[in-house]
Coordinates of C-alpha atoms in Angstrom, one line a residue:
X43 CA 27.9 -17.5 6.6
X44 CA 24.3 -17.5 7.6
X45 CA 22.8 -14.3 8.7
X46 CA 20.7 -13.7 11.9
X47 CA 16.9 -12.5 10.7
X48 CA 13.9 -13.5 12.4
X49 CA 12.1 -16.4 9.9
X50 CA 8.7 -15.6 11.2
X51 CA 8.7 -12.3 9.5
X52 CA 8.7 -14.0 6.1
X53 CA 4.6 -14.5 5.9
X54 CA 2.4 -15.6 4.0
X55 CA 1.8 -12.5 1.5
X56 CA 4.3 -9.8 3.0
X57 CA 7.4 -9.7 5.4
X58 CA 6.1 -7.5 8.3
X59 CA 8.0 -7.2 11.8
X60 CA 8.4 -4.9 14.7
X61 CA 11.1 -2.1 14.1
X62 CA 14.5 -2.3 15.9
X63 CA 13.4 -5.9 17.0
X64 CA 12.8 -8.1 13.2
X65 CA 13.4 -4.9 11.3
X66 CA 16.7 -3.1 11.4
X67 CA 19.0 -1.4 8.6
X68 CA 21.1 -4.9 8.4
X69 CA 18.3 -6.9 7.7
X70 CA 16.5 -4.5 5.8
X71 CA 19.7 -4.2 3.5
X72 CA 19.4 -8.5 3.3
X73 CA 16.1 -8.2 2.2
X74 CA 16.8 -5.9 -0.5
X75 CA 19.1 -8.2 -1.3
X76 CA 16.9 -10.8 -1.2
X77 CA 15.0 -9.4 -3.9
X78 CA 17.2 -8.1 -6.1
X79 CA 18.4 -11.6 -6.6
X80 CA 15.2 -13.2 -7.1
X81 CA 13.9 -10.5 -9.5
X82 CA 17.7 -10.8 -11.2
X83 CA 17.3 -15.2 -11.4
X84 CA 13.3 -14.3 -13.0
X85 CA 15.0 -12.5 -16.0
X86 CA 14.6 -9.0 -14.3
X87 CA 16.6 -5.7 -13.6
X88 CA 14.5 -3.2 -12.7
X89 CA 12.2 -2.4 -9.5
X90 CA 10.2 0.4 -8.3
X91 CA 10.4 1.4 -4.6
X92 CA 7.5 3.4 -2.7
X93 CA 7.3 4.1 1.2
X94 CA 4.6 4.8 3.8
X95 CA 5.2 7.4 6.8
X96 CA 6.2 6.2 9.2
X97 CA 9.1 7.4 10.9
X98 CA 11.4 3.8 9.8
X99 CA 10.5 3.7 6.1
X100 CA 12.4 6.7 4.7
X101 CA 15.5 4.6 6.5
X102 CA 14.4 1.7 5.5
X103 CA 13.8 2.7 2.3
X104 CA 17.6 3.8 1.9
X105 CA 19.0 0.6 3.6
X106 CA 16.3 -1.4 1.2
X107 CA 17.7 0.4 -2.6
X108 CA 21.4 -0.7 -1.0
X109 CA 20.3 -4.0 -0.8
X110 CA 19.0 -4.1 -4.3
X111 CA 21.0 -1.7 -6.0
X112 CA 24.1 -4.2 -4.6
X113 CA 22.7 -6.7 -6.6
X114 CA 23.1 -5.2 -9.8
X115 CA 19.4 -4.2 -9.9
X116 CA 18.5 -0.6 -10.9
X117 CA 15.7 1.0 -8.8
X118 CA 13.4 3.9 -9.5
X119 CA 12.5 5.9 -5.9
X120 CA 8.5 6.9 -6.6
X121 CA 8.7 8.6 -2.9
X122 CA 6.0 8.3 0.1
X123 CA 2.8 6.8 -2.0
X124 CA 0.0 5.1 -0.8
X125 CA 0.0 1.4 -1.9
X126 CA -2.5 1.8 -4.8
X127 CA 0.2 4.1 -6.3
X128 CA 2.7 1.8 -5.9
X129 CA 1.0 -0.9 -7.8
X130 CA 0.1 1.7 -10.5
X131 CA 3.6 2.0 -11.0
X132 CA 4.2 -1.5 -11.7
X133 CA 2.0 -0.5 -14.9
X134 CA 2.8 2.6 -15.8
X135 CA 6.6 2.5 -15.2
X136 CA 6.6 -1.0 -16.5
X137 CA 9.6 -2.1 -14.0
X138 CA 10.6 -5.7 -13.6
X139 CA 9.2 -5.3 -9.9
X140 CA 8.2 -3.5 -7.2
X141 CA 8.5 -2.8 -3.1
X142 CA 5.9 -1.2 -0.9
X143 CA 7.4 -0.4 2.2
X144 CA 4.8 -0.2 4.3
X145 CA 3.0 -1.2 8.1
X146 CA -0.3 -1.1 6.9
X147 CA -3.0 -1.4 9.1
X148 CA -1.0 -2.2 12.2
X149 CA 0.4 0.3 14.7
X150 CA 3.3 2.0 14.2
X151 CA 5.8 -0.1 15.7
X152 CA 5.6 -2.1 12.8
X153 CA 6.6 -2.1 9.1
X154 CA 7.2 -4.2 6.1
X155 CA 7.0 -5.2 2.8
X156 CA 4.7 -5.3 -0.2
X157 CA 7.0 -7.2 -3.0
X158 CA 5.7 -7.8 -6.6
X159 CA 7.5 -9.6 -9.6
X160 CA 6.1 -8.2 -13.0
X161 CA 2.6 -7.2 -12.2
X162 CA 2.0 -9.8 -9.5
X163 CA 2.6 -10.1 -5.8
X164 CA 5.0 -12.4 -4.6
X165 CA 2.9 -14.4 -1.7
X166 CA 3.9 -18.5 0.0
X167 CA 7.0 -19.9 -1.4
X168 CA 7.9 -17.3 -3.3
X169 CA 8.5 -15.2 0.2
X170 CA 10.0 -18.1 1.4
X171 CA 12.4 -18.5 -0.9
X172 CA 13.6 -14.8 0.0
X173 CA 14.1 -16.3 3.6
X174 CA 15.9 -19.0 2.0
X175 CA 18.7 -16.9 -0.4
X176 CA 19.4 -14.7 3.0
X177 CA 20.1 -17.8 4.8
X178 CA 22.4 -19.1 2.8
X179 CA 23.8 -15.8 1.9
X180 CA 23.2 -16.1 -2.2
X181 CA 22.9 -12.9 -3.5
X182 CA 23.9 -11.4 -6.9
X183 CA 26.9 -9.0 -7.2
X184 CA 26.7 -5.8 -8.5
X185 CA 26.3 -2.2 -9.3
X186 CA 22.6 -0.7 -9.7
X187 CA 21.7 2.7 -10.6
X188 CA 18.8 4.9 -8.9
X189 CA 16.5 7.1 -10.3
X190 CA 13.1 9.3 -8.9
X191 CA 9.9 9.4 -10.5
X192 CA 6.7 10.9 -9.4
X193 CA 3.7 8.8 -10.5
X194 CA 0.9 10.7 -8.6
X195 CA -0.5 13.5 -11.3
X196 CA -0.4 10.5 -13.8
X197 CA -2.6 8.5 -11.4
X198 CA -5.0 11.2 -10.8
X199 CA -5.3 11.4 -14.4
X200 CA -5.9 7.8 -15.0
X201 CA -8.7 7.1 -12.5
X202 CA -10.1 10.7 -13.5
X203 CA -10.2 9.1 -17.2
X204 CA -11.9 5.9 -16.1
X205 CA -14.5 7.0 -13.5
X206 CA -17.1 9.4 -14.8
X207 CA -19.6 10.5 -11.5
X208 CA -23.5 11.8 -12.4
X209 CA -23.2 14.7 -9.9
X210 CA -21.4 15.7 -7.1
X211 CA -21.4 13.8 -4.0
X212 CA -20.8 15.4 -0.3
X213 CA -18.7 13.2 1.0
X214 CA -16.4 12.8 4.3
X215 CA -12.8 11.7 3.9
X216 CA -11.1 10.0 7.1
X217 CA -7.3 9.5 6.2
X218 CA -6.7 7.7 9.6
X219 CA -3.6 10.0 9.6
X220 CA -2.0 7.1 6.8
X221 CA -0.9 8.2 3.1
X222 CA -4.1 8.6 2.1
X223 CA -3.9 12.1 2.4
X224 CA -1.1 12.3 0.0
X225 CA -3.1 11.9 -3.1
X226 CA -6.7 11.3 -1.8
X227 CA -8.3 14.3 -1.6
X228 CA -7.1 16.0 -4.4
X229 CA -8.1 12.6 -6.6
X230 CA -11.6 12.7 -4.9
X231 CA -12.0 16.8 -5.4
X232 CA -10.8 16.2 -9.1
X233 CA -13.6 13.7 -10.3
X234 CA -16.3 16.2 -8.7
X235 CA -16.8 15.2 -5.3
X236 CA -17.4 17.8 -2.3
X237 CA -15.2 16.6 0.5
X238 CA -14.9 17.0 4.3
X239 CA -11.4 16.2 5.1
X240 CA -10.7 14.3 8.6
X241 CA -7.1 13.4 9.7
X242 CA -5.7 13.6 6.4
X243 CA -2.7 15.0 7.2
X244 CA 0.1 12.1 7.1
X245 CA 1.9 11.1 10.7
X246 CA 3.1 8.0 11.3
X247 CA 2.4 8.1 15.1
X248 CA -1.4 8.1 14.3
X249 CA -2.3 10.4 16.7
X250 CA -6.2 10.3 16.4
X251 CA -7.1 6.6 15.9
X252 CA -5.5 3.3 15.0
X253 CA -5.7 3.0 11.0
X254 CA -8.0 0.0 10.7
X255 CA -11.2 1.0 9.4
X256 CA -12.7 -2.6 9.5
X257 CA -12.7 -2.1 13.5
X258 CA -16.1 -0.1 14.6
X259 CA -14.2 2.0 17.3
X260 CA -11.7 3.1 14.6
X261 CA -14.9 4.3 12.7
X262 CA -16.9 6.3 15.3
X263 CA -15.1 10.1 15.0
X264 CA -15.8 9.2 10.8
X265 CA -19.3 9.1 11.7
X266 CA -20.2 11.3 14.2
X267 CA -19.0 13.9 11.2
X268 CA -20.9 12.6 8.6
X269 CA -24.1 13.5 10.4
X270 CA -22.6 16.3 11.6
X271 CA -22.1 17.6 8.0
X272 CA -25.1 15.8 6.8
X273 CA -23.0 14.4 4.4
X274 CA -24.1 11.2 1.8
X275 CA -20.9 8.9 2.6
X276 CA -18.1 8.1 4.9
X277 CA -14.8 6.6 3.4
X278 CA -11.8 5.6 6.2
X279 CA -9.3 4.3 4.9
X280 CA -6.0 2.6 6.5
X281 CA -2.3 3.4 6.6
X282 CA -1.5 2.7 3.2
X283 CA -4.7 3.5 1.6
X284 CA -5.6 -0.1 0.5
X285 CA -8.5 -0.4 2.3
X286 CA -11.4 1.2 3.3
X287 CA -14.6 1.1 5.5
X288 CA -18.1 2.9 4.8
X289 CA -20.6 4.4 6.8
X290 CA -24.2 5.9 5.0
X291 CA -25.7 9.0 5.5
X292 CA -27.1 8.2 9.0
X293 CA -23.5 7.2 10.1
X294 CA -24.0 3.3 10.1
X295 CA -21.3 1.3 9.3
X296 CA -21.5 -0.9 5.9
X297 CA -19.7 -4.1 6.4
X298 CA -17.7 -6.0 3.7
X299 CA -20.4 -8.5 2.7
X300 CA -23.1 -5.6 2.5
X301 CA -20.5 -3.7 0.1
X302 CA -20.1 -6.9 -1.9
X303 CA -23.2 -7.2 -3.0
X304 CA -23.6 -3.0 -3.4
X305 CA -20.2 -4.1 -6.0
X306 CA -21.9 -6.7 -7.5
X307 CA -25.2 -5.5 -8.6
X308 CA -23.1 -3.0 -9.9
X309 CA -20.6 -5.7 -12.0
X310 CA -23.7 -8.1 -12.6
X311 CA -25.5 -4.8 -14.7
X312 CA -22.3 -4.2 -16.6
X313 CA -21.5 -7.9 -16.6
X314 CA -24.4 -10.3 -16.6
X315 CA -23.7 -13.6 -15.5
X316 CA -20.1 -12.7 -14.3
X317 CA -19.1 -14.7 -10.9
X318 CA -18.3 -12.7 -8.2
X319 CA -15.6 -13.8 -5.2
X320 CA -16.1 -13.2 -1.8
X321 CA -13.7 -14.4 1.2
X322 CA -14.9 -14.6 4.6

């Protein structure tokens, strides 16, 4: 029997759809499916599963572990994490796989998926072929276990291990109101830096600004503070914490290609000779 889901939401690198419309507890509980089989068919058996919050992933995140957990596919619950986490999971938990749930950048009528196998993300056919075991209803039968784990002190612990600062940098934080507040500031307080939090607190509503900090208007509350503070940087970051936008300490905005090249100066003294990738 095929089911009923909405094909477009299967894109390129992520499913992502509008909430009671493409996303519901049924399909949700079909993708889980989804990828408990494909993990399953790639010699796998166990997945992480991390959340945003917004108001549909905790549900989501329930209907999502059915889905997998039916498939014979054990699942370890890391809670509401920022994306980065999530990934860092994938490394330190050494699972099979891994879900994001998140919406990401867009508004909060939306939400999705993040979905790795092994260390890497599942992106073009690979998504399709999710699509394609929920249309013709081909799932695995089982009976998975779940278990919680909380990654975020050992994540602290491993940047704070890798990234040694000279001195202590004043520094204003703008969550965007997304998960960065979860584990941001204390990371950022931990390696040294003096903070200014702005909209850290988590709410899925976004009540302040839209969480895109690669749109200037999104920006502007970000920078008005670092002057106000006379603070050396500004970091926003978006709902999931995966990206970010900068602003200086006269509250100009640094765009992607001007932070490439701060990167690769940066790489190229480490690394001389090393090729550096930009999109546009």
């Amino acid at each position: 029997m095929k089911k009923n889901i909405n094909p477009q939401i299967f894109r390129e690198y992520d499913i992502r759809g509008l909430v009671d419309v493409d996303l519901t507890q049924e399909s949700t509980e079909l993708i889980g499916k989804s990828i408990g089989t494909y993990i399953y068919r790639n010699g796998g058996k166990t997945l992480t599963v991390g959340y945003d919050m917004r108001a549909s992933s905790t549900p989501f995140r329930d209907s999502l572990i059915r889905g997998i957990n039916s498939t014979g596919c054990d699942v370890i619950d890391i809670g509401m994490v920022p994306t980065p986490v999530a990934y860092f999971s994938l490394h330190h938990l050494k699972p099979d796989g891994g879900v994001m749930i998140t919406g990401s950048h867009n508004p909060s009528e939306f939400n999705g998926f993040k979905i790795s196998n092994g260390l890497h993300s599942l992106y073009g056919e690979s998504i399709q072929e999710l699509r394609r075991l929920i249309d013709s209803n081909d799932f695995e039968l089982g009976s998975g276990k779940l278990s919680k784990e909380n990654v975020l002190e050992e994540y602290i612990q491993d940047i704070f291990d890798r990234v040694k600062v000279s001195r202590s940098v004043k520094v204003v934080v703008d969550g965007g109101n997304g998960c960065f507040g979860i584990v941001g500031p204390k990371l950022l307080k931990r390696i040294g830096a003096n903070i200014i939090e702005l909209y850290c607190e988590p709410d899925g509503n976004f009540p302040n600004h839209h969480p895109d900090p690669t749109v200037k208007k999104n920006m502007l509350d970000l920078s008005k503070k670092v002057k106000e503070e006379r603070a050396e940087l500004g970091i926003g970051f978006d709902g999931d914490a995966d990206r970010i936008g900068i602003v200086d300490e006269k509250g100009e905005i640094l765009w992607g290609d001007q932070l490439l090249m701060i990167f690769a100066r940066e790489i190229l003294k480490h690394n001389p000779g090393a090729t550096v990738v930009g999109e546009v």
